[in-house]
PDB file of C-alpha atoms and ligand atoms in Angstrom:
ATOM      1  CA  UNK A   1      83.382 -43.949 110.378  1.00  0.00           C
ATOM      2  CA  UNK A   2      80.679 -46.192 108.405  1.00  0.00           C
ATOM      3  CA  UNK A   3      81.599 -49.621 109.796  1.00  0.00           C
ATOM      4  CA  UNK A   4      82.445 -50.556 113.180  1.00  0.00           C
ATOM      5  CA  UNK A   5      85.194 -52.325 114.390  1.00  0.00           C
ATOM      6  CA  UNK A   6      82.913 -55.839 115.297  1.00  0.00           C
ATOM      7  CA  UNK A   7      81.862 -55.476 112.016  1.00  0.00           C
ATOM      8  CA  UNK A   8      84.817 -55.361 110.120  1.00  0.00           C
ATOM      9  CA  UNK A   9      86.172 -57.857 111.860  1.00  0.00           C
ATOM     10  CA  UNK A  10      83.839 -60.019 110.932  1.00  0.00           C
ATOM     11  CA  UNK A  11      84.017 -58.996 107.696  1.00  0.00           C
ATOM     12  CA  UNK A  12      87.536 -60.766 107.997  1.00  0.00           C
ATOM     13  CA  UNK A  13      86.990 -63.551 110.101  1.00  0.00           C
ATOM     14  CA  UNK A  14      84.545 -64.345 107.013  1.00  0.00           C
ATOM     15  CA  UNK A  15      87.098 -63.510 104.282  1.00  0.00           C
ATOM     16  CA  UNK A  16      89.622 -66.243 105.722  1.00  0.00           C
ATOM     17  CA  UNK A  17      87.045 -68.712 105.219  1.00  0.00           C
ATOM     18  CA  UNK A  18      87.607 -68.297 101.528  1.00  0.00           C
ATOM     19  CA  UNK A  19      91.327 -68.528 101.984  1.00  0.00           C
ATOM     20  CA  UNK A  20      93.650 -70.774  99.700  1.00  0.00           C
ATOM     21  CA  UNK A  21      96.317 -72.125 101.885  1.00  0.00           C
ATOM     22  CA  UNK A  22      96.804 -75.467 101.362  1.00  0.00           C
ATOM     23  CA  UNK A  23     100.535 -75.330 102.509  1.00  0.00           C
ATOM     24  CA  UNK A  24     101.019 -73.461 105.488  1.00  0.00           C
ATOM     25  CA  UNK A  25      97.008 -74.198 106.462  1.00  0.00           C
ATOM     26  CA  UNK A  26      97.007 -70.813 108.081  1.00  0.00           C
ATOM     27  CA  UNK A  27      93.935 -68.762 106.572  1.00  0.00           C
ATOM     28  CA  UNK A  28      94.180 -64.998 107.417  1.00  0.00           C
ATOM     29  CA  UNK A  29      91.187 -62.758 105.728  1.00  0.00           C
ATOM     30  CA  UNK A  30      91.385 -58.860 105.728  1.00  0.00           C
ATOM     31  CA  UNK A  31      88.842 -56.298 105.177  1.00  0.00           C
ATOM     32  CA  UNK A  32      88.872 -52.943 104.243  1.00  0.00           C
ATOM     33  CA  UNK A  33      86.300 -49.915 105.024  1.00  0.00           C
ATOM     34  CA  UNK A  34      86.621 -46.995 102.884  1.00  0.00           C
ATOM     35  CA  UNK A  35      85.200 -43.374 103.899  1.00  0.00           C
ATOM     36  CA  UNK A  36      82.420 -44.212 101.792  1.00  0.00           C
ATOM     37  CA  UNK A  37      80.996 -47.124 103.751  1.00  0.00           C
ATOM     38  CA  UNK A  38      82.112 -49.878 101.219  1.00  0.00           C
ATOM     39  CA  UNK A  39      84.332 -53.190 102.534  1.00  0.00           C
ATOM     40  CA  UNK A  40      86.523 -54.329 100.356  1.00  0.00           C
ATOM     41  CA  UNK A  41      87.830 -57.834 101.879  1.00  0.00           C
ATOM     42  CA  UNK A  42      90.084 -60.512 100.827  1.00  0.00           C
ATOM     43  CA  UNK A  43      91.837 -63.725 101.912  1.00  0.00           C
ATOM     44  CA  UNK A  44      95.302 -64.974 101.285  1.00  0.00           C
ATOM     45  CA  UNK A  45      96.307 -67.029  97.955  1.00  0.00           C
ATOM     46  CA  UNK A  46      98.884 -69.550  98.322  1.00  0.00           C
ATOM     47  CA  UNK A  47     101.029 -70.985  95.830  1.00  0.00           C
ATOM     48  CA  UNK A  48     103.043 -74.505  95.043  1.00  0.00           C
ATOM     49  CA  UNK A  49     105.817 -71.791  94.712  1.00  0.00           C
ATOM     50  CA  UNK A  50     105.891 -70.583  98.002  1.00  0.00           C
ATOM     51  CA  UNK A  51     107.415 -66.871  97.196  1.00  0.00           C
ATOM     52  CA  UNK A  52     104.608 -66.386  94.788  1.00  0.00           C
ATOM     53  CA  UNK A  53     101.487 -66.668  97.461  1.00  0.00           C
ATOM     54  CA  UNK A  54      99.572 -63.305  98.158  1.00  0.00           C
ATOM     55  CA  UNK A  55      98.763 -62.314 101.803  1.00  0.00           C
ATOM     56  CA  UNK A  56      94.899 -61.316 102.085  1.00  0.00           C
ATOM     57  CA  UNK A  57      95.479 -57.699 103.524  1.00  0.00           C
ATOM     58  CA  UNK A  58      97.363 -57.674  99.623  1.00  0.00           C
ATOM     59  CA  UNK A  59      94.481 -59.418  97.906  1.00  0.00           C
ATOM     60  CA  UNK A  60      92.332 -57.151  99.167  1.00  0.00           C
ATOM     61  CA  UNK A  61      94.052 -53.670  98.429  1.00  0.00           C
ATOM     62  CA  UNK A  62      94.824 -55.194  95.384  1.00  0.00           C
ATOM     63  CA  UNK A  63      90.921 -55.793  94.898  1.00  0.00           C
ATOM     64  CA  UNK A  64      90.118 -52.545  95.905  1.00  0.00           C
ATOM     65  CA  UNK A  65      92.515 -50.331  93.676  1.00  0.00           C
ATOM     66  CA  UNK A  66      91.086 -53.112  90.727  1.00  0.00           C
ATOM     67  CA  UNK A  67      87.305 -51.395  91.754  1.00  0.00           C
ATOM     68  CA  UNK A  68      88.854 -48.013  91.424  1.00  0.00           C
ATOM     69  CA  UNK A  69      89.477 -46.960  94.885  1.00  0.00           C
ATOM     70  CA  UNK A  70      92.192 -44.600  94.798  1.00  0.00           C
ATOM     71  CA  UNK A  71      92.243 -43.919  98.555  1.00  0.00           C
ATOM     72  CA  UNK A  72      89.670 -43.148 101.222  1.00  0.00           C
ATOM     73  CA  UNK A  73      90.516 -46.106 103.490  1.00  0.00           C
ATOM     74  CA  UNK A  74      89.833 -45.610 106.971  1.00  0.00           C
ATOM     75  CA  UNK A  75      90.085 -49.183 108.482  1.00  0.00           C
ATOM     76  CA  UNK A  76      91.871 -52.395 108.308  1.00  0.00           C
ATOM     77  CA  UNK A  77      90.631 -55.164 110.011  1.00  0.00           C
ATOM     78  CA  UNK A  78      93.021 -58.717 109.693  1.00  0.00           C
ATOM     79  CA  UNK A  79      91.779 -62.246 111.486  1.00  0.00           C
ATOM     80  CA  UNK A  80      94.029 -65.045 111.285  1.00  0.00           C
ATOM     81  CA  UNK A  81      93.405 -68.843 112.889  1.00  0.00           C
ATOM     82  CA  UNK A  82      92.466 -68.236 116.585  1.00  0.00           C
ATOM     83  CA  UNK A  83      95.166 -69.418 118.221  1.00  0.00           C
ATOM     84  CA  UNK A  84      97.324 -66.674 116.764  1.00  0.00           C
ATOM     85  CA  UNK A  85      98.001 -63.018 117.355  1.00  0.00           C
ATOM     86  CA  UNK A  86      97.441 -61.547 113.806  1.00  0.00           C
ATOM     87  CA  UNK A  87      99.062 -58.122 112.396  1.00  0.00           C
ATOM     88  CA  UNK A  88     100.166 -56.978 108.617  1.00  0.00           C
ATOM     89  CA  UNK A  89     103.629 -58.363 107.613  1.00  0.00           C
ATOM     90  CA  UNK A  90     105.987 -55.683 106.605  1.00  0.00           C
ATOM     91  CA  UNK A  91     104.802 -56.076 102.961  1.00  0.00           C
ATOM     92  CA  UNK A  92     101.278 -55.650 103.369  1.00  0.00           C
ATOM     93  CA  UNK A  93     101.995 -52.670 105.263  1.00  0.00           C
ATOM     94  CA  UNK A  94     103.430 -50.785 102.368  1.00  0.00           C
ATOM     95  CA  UNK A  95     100.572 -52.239 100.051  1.00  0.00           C
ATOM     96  CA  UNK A  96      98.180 -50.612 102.671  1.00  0.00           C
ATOM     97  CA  UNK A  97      99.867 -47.580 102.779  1.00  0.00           C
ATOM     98  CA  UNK A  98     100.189 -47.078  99.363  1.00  0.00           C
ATOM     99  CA  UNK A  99      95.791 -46.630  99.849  1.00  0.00           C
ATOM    100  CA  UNK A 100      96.510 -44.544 102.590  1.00  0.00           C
ATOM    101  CA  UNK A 101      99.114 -42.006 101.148  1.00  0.00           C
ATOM    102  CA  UNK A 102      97.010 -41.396  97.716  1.00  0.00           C
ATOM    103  CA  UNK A 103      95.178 -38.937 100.236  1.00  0.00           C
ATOM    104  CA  UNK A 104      97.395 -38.474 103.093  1.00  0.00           C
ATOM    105  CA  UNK A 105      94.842 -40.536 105.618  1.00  0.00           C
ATOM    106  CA  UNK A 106      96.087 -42.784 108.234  1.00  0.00           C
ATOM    107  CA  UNK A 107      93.912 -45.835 109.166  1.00  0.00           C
ATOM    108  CA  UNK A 108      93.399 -47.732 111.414  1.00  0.00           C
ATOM    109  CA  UNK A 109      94.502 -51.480 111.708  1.00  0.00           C
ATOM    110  CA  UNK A 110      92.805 -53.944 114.201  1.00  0.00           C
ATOM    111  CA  UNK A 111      94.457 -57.049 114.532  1.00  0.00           C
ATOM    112  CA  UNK A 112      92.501 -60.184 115.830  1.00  0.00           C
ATOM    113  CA  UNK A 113      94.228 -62.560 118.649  1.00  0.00           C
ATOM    114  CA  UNK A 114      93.206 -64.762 121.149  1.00  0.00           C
ATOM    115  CA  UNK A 115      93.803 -61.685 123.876  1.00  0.00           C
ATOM    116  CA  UNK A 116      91.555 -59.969 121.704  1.00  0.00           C
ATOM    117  CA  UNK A 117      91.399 -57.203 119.004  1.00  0.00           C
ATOM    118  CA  UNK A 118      94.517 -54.666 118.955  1.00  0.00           C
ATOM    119  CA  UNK A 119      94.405 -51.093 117.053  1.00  0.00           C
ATOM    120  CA  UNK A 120      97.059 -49.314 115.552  1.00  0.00           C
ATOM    121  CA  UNK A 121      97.187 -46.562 113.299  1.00  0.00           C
ATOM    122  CA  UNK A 122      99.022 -47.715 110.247  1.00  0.00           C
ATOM    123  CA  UNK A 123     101.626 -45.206 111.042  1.00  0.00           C
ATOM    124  CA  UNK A 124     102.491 -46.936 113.827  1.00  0.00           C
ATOM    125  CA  UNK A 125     103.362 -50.334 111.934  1.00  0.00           C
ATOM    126  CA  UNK A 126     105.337 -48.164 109.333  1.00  0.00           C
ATOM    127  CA  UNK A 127     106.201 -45.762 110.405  1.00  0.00           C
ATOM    128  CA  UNK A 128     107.978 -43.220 107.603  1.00  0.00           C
ATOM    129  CA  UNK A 129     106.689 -45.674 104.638  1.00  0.00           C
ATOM    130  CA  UNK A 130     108.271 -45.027 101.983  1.00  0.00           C
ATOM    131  CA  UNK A 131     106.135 -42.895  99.416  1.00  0.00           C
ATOM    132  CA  UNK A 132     107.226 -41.983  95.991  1.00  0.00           C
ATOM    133  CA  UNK A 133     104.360 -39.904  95.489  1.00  0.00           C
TER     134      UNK A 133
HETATM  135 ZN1   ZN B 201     101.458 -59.771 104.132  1.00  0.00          ZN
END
């Protein structure tokens, strides 16, 4: 692996800071390393219509597939507000798989908290994703 874990998740501690949540006020930024070295991050995108706002681990897939990244991740890093125990919600974890199955790779996921930094593989948060591939 290109980046390392402190780096990436900085890479998404920075992210939030470019968050638009002006409703719920909780900024959460995710960044992606790809086999390749690149970090794609993101942050999440609120909206006045609640339903419609984007979470960042989203933003950023969704960025990265835009840049023509058709799988190759190898790391997910996701920071939220410090007081709070951060990990993909169940929809983000089938946009992140959806990187991961294009070439069968399983990444890994750190999650930021105030206990610190937990890893899973993203297997582990979903596990038999669905895959229509
Ligand atoms: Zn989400």
């Amino acid at each position: 692996m290109t980046v390392s874990r402190e780096a990436l998740m900085a890479a998404a501690r920075t992210a939030a800071e470019q968050a638009y949540a002006p409703y719920s006020n909780f900024a959460v930024g995710a960044a992606l390393a790809f086999a390749d070295g690149s970090v794609v991050s993101g942050a999440n995108v609120e909206n006045v219509s609640y339903g419609l706002s984007l979470c960042a681990e989203t933003v950023a897939a969704g960025k990265a597939m835009n840049e023509g990244r058709r799988g190759g991740l190898v790391a997910v890093a996701v920071s939220g507000p410090v007081t709070h125990a951060i990990t993909p919600c169940g929809r983000c974890r089938q946009v992140l798989a959806e990187l991961a199955v294009l070439d069968g790779s399983d990444p890994l996921v750190w999650c930021d908290g105030p206990e610190g930094v937990r890893e899973f593989r993203l297997s582990q948060l979903l596990p038999e994703a669905f895959s229509g591939l």
